Coordinates of C-alpha atoms in Angstrom, one line a residue:
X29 CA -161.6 45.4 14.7
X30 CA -162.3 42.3 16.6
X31 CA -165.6 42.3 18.1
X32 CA -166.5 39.2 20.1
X33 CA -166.4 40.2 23.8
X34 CA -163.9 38.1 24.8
X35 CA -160.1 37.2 23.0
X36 CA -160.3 33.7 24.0
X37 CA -157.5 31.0 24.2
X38 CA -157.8 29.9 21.0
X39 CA -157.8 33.2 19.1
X40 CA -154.4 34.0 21.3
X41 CA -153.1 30.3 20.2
X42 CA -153.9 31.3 16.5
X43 CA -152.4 35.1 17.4
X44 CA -149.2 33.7 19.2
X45 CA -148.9 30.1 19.5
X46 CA -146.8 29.4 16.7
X47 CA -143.9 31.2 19.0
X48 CA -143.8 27.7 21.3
X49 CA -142.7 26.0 17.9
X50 CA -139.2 28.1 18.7
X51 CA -139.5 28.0 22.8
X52 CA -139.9 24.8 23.6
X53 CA -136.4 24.2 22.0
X54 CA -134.7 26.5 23.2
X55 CA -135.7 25.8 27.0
X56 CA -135.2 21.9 26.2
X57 CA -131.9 22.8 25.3
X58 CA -130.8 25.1 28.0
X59 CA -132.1 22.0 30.3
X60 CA -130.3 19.4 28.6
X61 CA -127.2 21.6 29.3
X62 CA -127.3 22.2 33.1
X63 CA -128.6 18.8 33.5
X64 CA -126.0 17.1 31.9
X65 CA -122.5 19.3 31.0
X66 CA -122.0 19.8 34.5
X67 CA -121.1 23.2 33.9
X68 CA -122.3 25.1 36.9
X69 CA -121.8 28.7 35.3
X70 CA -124.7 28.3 32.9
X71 CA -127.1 28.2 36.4
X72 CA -127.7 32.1 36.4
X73 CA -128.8 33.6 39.6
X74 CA -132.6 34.4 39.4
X75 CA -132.3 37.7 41.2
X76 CA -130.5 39.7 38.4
X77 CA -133.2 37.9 35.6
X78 CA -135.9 39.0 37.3
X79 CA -134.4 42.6 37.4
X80 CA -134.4 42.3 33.7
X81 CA -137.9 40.9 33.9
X82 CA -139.4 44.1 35.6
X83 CA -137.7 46.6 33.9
X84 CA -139.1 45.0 30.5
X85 CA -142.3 44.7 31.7
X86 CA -142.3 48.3 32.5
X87 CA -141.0 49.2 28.9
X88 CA -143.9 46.9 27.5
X89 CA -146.6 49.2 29.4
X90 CA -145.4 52.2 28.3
X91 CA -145.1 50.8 24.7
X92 CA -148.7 49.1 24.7
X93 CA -150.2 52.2 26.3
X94 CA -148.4 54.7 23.3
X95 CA -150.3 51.9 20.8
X96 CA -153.4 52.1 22.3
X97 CA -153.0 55.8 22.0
X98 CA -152.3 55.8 18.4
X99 CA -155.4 53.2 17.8
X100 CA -157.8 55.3 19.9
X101 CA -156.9 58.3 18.3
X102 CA -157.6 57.0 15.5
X103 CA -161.1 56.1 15.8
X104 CA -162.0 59.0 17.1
X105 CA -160.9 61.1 14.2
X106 CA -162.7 58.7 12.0
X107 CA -165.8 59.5 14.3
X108 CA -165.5 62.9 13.9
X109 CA -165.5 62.1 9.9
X110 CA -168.9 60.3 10.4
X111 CA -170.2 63.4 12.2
X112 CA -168.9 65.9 9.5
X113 CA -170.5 63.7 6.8
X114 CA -173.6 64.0 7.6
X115 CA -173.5 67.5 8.5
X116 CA -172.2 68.1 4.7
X117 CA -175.0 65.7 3.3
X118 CA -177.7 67.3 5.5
X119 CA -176.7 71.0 4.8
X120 CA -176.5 70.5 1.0
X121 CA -179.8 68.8 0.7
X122 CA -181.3 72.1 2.3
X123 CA -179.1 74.8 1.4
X124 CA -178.8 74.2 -2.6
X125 CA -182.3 75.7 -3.6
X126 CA -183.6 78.1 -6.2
X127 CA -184.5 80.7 -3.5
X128 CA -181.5 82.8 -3.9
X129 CA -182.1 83.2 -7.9
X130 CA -184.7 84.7 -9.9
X131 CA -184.7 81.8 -12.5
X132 CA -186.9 79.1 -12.0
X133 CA -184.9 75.9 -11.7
X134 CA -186.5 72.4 -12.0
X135 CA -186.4 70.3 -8.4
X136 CA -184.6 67.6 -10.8
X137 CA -181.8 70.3 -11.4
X138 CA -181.1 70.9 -8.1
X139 CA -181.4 67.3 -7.1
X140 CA -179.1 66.5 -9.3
X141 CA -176.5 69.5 -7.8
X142 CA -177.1 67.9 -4.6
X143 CA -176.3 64.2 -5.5
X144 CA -173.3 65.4 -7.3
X145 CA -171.8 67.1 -4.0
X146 CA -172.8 63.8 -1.8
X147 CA -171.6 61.1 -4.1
X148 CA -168.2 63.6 -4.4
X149 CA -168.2 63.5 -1.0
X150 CA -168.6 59.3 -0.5
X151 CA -165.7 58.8 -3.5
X152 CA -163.6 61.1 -1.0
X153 CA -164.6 58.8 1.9
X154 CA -163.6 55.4 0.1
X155 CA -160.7 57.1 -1.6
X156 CA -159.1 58.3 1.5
X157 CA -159.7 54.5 2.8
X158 CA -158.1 53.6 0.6
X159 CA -154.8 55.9 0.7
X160 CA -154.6 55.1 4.2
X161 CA -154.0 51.2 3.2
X162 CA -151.3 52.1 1.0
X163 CA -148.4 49.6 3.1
X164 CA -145.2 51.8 4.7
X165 CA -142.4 50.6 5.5
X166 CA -142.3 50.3 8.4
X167 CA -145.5 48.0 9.1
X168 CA -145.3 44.2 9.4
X169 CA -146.5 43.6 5.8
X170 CA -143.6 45.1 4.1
X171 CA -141.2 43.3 6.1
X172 CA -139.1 40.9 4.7
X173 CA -138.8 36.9 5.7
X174 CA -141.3 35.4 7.6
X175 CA -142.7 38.4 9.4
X176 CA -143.7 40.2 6.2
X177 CA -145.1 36.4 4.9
X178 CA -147.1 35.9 7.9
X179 CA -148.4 39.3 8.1
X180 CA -150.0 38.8 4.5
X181 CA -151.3 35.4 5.2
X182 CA -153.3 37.1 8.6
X183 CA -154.6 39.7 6.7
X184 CA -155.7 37.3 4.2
X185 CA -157.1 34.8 6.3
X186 CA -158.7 37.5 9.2
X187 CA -158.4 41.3 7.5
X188 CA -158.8 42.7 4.2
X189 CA -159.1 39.4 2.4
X190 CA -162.5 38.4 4.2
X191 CA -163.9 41.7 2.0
X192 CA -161.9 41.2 -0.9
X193 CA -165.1 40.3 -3.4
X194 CA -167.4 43.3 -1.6
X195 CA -164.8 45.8 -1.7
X196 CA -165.2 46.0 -6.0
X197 CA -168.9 47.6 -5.2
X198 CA -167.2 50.7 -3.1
X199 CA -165.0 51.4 -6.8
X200 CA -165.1 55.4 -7.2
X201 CA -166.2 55.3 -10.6
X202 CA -169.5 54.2 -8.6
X203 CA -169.6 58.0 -7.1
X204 CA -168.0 60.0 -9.8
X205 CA -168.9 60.5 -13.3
X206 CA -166.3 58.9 -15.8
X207 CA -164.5 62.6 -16.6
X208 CA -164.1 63.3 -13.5
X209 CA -162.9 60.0 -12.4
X210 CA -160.2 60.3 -15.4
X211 CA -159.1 63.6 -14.4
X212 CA -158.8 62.6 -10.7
X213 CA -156.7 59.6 -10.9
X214 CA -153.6 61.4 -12.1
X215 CA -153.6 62.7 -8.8
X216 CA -151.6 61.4 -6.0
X217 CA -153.7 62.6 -3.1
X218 CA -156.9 62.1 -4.5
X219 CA -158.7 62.5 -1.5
X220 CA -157.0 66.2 -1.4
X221 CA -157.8 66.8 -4.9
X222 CA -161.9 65.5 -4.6
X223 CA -162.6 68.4 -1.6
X224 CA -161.2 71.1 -4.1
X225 CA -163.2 70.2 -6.6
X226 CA -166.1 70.1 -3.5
X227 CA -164.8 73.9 -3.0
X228 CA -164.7 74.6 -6.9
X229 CA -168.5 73.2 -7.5
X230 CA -170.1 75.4 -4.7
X231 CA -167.7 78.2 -6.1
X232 CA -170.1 77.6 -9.3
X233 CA -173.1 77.0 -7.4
X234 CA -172.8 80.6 -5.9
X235 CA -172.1 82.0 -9.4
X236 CA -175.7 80.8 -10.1
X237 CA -177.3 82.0 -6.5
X238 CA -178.5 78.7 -5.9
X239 CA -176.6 79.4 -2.3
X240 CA -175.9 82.6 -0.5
X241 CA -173.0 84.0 0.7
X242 CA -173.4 82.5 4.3
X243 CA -174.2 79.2 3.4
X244 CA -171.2 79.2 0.9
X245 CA -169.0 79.8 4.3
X246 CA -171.0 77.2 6.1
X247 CA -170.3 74.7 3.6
X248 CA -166.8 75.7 3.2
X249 CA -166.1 75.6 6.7
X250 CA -167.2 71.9 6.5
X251 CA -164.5 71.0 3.8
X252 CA -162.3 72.8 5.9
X253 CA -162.9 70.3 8.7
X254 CA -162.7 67.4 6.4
X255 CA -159.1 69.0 5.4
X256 CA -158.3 68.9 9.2
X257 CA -159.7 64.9 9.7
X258 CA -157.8 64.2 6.7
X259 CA -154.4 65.6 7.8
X260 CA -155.0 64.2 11.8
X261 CA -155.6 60.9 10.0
X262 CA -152.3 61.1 7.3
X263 CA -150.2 62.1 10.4
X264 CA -151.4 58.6 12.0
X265 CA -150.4 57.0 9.3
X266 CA -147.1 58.3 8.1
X267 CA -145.8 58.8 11.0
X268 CA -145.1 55.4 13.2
X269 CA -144.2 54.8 17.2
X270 CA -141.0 56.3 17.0
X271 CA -138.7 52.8 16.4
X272 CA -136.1 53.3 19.7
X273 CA -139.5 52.6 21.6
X274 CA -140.7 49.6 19.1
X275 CA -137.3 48.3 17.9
X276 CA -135.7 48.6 21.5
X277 CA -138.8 46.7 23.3
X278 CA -138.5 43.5 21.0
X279 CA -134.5 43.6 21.7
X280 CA -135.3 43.9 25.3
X281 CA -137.7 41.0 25.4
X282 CA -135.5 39.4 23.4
X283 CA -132.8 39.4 25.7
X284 CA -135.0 38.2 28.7
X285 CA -136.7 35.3 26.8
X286 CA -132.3 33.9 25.8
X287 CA -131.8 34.5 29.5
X288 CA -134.9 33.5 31.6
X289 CA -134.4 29.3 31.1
X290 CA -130.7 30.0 32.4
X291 CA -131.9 31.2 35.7
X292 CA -135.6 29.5 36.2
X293 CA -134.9 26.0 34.9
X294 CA -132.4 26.0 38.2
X295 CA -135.1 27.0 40.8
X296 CA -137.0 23.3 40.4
X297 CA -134.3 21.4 40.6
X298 CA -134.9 20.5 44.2
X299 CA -138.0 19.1 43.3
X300 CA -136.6 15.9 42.4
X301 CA -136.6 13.9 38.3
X302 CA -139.7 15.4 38.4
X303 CA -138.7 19.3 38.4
X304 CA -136.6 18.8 35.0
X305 CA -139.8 18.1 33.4
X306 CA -142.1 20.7 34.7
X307 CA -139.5 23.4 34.3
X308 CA -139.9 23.0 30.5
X309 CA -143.5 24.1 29.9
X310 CA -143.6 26.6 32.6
X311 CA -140.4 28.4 31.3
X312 CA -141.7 28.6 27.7
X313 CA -145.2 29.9 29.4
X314 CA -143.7 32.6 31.1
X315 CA -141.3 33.6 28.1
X316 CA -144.1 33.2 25.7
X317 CA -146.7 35.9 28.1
X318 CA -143.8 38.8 27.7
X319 CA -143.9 38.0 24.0
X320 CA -147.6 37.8 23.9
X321 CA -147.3 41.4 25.4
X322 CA -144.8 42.2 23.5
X323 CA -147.0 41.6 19.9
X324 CA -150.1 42.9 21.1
X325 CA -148.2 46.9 21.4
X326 CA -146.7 45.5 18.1
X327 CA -149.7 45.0 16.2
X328 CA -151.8 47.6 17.5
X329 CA -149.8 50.7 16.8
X330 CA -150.8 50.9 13.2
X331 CA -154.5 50.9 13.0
X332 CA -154.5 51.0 9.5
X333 CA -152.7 48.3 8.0
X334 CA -155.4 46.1 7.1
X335 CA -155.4 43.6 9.9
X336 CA -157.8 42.6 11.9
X337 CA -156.6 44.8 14.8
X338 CA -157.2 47.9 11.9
X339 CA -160.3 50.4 12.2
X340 CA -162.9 49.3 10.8
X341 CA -162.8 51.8 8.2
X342 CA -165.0 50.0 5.6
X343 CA -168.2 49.9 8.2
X344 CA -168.1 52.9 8.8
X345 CA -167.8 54.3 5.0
X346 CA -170.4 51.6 4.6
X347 CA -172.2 53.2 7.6
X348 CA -172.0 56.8 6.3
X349 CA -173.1 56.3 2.3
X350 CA -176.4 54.5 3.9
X351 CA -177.2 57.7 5.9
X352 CA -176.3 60.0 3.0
X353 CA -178.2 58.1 0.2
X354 CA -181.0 58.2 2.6
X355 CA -181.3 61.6 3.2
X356 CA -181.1 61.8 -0.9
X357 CA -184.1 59.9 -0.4
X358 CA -182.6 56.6 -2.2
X359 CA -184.0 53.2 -0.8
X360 CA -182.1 50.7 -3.5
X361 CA -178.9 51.2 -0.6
X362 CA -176.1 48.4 0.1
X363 CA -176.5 46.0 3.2
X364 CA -174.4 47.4 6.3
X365 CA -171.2 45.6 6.5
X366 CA -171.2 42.6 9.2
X367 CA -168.4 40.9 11.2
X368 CA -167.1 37.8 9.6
X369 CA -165.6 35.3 11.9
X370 CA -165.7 37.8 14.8
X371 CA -163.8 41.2 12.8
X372 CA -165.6 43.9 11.3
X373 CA -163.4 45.7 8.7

């Protein structure tokens, strides 16, 4: 997530400005030709361009606004995780108790029931990050050619690779005892896998009346919602903007970038030796801002494809395991993650 309050030029230059390397050319040579083949057919009317012009910039709005959608939605299931969390993290520090049972049970006993539930419950944060990484095949970094190459090199350079070195400390053997962790990563959907085992452990903890029947459903109902964030959040990711409107709008723009120079170039040639020149640049500026609009819906529909347009879904883990440790009374915690060079991950 980029967080400086303003995208400025040079951010858009690093985003988009390679795309001049192939504009400028192709403008040059649409000049050269209706300066010098004398072919008047290649001077397209500007009229039916700009048709073409409207209509993609409609299909653009429509695209970017269905990304944003899919971004937004995003973060706010990922809020709604937050808030779950530390429900789960308060309830079990208050519910698990000896009051239910008439065996006395040492505090260290029952702290120890209620670290096990929390840290359970942070492995199935990080894990479920983690899932949600996983590359389709549909997003930019499994693409072949340069898109795919480029991709990788961004989210080296300005996503996942700036918290390569501090992502080793979130491992899930951290959170989960080495059985456990053993038994769990034969599993495909771990994340599914680490809330049943939530639900099999307060199963247990009933057994032994350290919880009542009501606070068993309250609990419950929490995994339940977790269930719900987890499946609103899989959805997101395994299923993209349906491709007629993502494949169609980069054909479209195509088509209007090939055919712009053939009718704009024409419009300064009254203006003298002069007009040539400055048709160049302004062409490629106005071809390059529908392709600037055009990326922006691109990369935004998949928020979780480890770019720096992504949620930051490792602040808030970060965010959540602080609170929970707290409230476990823990002050030995991890630093909160920080934005480097203007993304927070």
């Amino acid at each position: 997530m980029i967080v400086t309050k303003n995208f400025n030029l040079l951010r858009i230059i690093r985003f988009a400005g390679h795309h001049f390397i192939w504009l400028i050319p192709l403008v040059i040579g649409v000049a050269l030709i209706q300066e010098y083949s004398g072919w008047e057919w290649v001077k397209v009317p500007f009229q039916p361009i700009s048709l073409v012009g409207t209509a993609v910039a409609f299909y653009l709005g429509f695209k970017n606004n269905q990304s944003y959608d899919r971004l937004w939605e995003a973060r706010k299931v990922w809020g709604a995780v937050v808030n779950t969390s530390r429900a789960w993290a308060s309830n079990v520090k208050h519910f698990v108790t000896d009051q239910h049972t008439d065996n006395d049970v040492a505090d260290a006993e029952l702290n120890q029931y209620r670290k096990t539930l929390i840290y359970r419950h942070l492995a199935w944060l990080y894990a479920l990050r983690s899932q949600l990484l996983i590359p389709t095949e549909w997003e930019h970094v499994s693409q072949k050619g340069m898109v795919g190459k480029y991709a990788n090199m961004r989210i080296q350079k300005y996503g996942l690779g700036q918290i390569t070195d501090e992502i080793t400390r979130a491992e899930l053997h951290t959170f989960l005892d080495a059985e456990e962790y053993e038994n769990l990563k034969k599993f495909k959907n771990m994340s599914t896998q680490i809330i049943d085992k939530q639900a099999e452990n307060l199963k247990l903890l009933r057994k032994e009346n350290l919880i009542d029947d009501f606070k068993l459903a309250q609990l419950q109902t929490l995994l339940n919602e977790l269930y719900i964030h987890q499946g609103k959040l899989e959805r997101i990711k395994k299923f993209p903007l349906p491709r007629q409107y993502g494949s169609i709008s980069f054909i479209f723009v195509g088509i209007f970038i090939v055919l712009l120079p053939f009718g704009m170039i024409p419009l300064f040639h009254g203006m003298g030796a002069w007009g040539l020149f400055l048709s160049i640049p302004l062409t490629a500026l106005v071809a390059w801002v529908y392709l600037v609009m055009e990326l922006v819906g691109d990369y935004s529909e998949n928020p979780f494809e480890g770019s720096a347009n992504d949620i930051p879904m490792y602040s808030l883990c970060r965010t959540i395991e602080i609170d929970l440790r707290e409230m476990l009374g823990e002050t030995d915690l991890p630093p909160a993650i920080e934005a480097k060079n203007g993304i927070l991950m």
